mmCIF file of C-alpha atoms in Angstrom:
data_model
loop_
_atom_site.group_PDB
_atom_site.id
_atom_site.type_symbol
_atom_site.label_atom_id
_atom_site.label_comp_id
_atom_site.label_asym_id
_atom_site.label_seq_id
_atom_site.Cartn_x
_atom_site.Cartn_y
_atom_site.Cartn_z
ATOM 1 C CA MET A 217 6.947 -6.909 -0.678
ATOM 2 C CA GLU A 218 4.851 -3.768 -0.652
ATOM 3 C CA ASN A 219 3.027 -3.692 -3.966
ATOM 4 C CA PRO A 220 2.031 -5.730 -7.039
ATOM 5 C CA PRO A 221 5.190 -4.788 -9.001
ATOM 6 C CA ASP A 222 7.286 -6.253 -6.154
ATOM 7 C CA ALA A 223 5.324 -9.502 -6.367
ATOM 8 C CA GLN A 224 5.635 -9.599 -10.153
ATOM 9 C CA TYR A 225 9.383 -9.100 -9.899
ATOM 10 C CA MET A 226 9.650 -12.059 -7.538
ATOM 11 C CA LEU A 227 7.529 -14.242 -9.818
ATOM 12 C CA ASP A 228 9.594 -13.228 -12.851
ATOM 13 C CA HIS A 229 12.967 -13.838 -11.186
ATOM 14 C CA THR A 230 12.393 -17.017 -9.174
ATOM 15 C CA SER A 231 11.101 -20.497 -9.811
ATOM 16 C CA SER A 232 8.271 -20.073 -7.306
ATOM 17 C CA HIS A 233 4.661 -21.016 -7.918
ATOM 18 C CA GLY A 234 3.204 -18.123 -5.939
ATOM 19 C CA PHE A 235 3.942 -16.025 -2.896
ATOM 20 C CA TRP A 236 2.950 -15.822 0.735
ATOM 21 C CA THR A 237 2.607 -12.411 2.275
ATOM 22 C CA GLY A 238 2.336 -10.968 5.726
ATOM 23 C CA SER A 239 0.259 -8.175 7.150
ATOM 24 C CA SER A 240 2.194 -5.530 5.206
ATOM 25 C CA THR A 241 0.345 -6.495 2.023
ATOM 26 C CA GLU A 242 -2.918 -5.394 3.632
ATOM 27 C CA ARG A 243 -1.633 -2.787 6.076
ATOM 28 C CA LEU A 244 0.537 -0.557 3.877
ATOM 29 C CA PRO A 245 -2.110 0.323 1.245
ATOM 30 C CA ILE A 246 -4.615 1.063 4.023
ATOM 31 C CA GLU A 247 -2.098 3.254 5.862
ATOM 32 C CA ARG A 248 -1.465 5.240 2.680
ATOM 33 C CA ALA A 249 -5.182 5.726 2.041
ATOM 34 C CA VAL A 250 -5.902 6.773 5.639
ATOM 35 C CA THR A 251 -2.970 9.197 5.622
ATOM 36 C CA GLU A 252 -4.171 10.766 2.372
ATOM 37 C CA VAL A 253 -7.704 11.279 3.693
ATOM 38 C CA ALA A 254 -6.444 12.592 7.054
ATOM 39 C CA GLU A 255 -4.254 15.138 5.241
ATOM 40 C CA LYS A 256 -7.263 16.310 3.221
ATOM 41 C CA PHE A 257 -9.305 16.766 6.394
ATOM 42 C CA ALA A 258 -6.404 18.583 8.064
ATOM 43 C CA SER A 259 -6.189 21.035 5.163
ATOM 44 C CA LEU A 260 -9.831 22.156 5.458
ATOM 45 C CA LYS A 261 -10.320 25.840 6.267
ATOM 46 C CA PHE A 262 -13.133 27.685 8.009
ATOM 47 C CA SER A 263 -15.012 30.142 5.802
ATOM 48 C CA ASN A 264 -15.223 33.208 8.061
#
């Protein structure tokens, strides 16, 4: 489960009363955000 739509799908298609997640629920969104910011920094150019 990587995102809210994944969780909603599980809730809609099972008889569960909730869900228990692992570190990926916290880690993956942070990794995406850090990667996006790092790419923006990497694309900076010197103004010579």
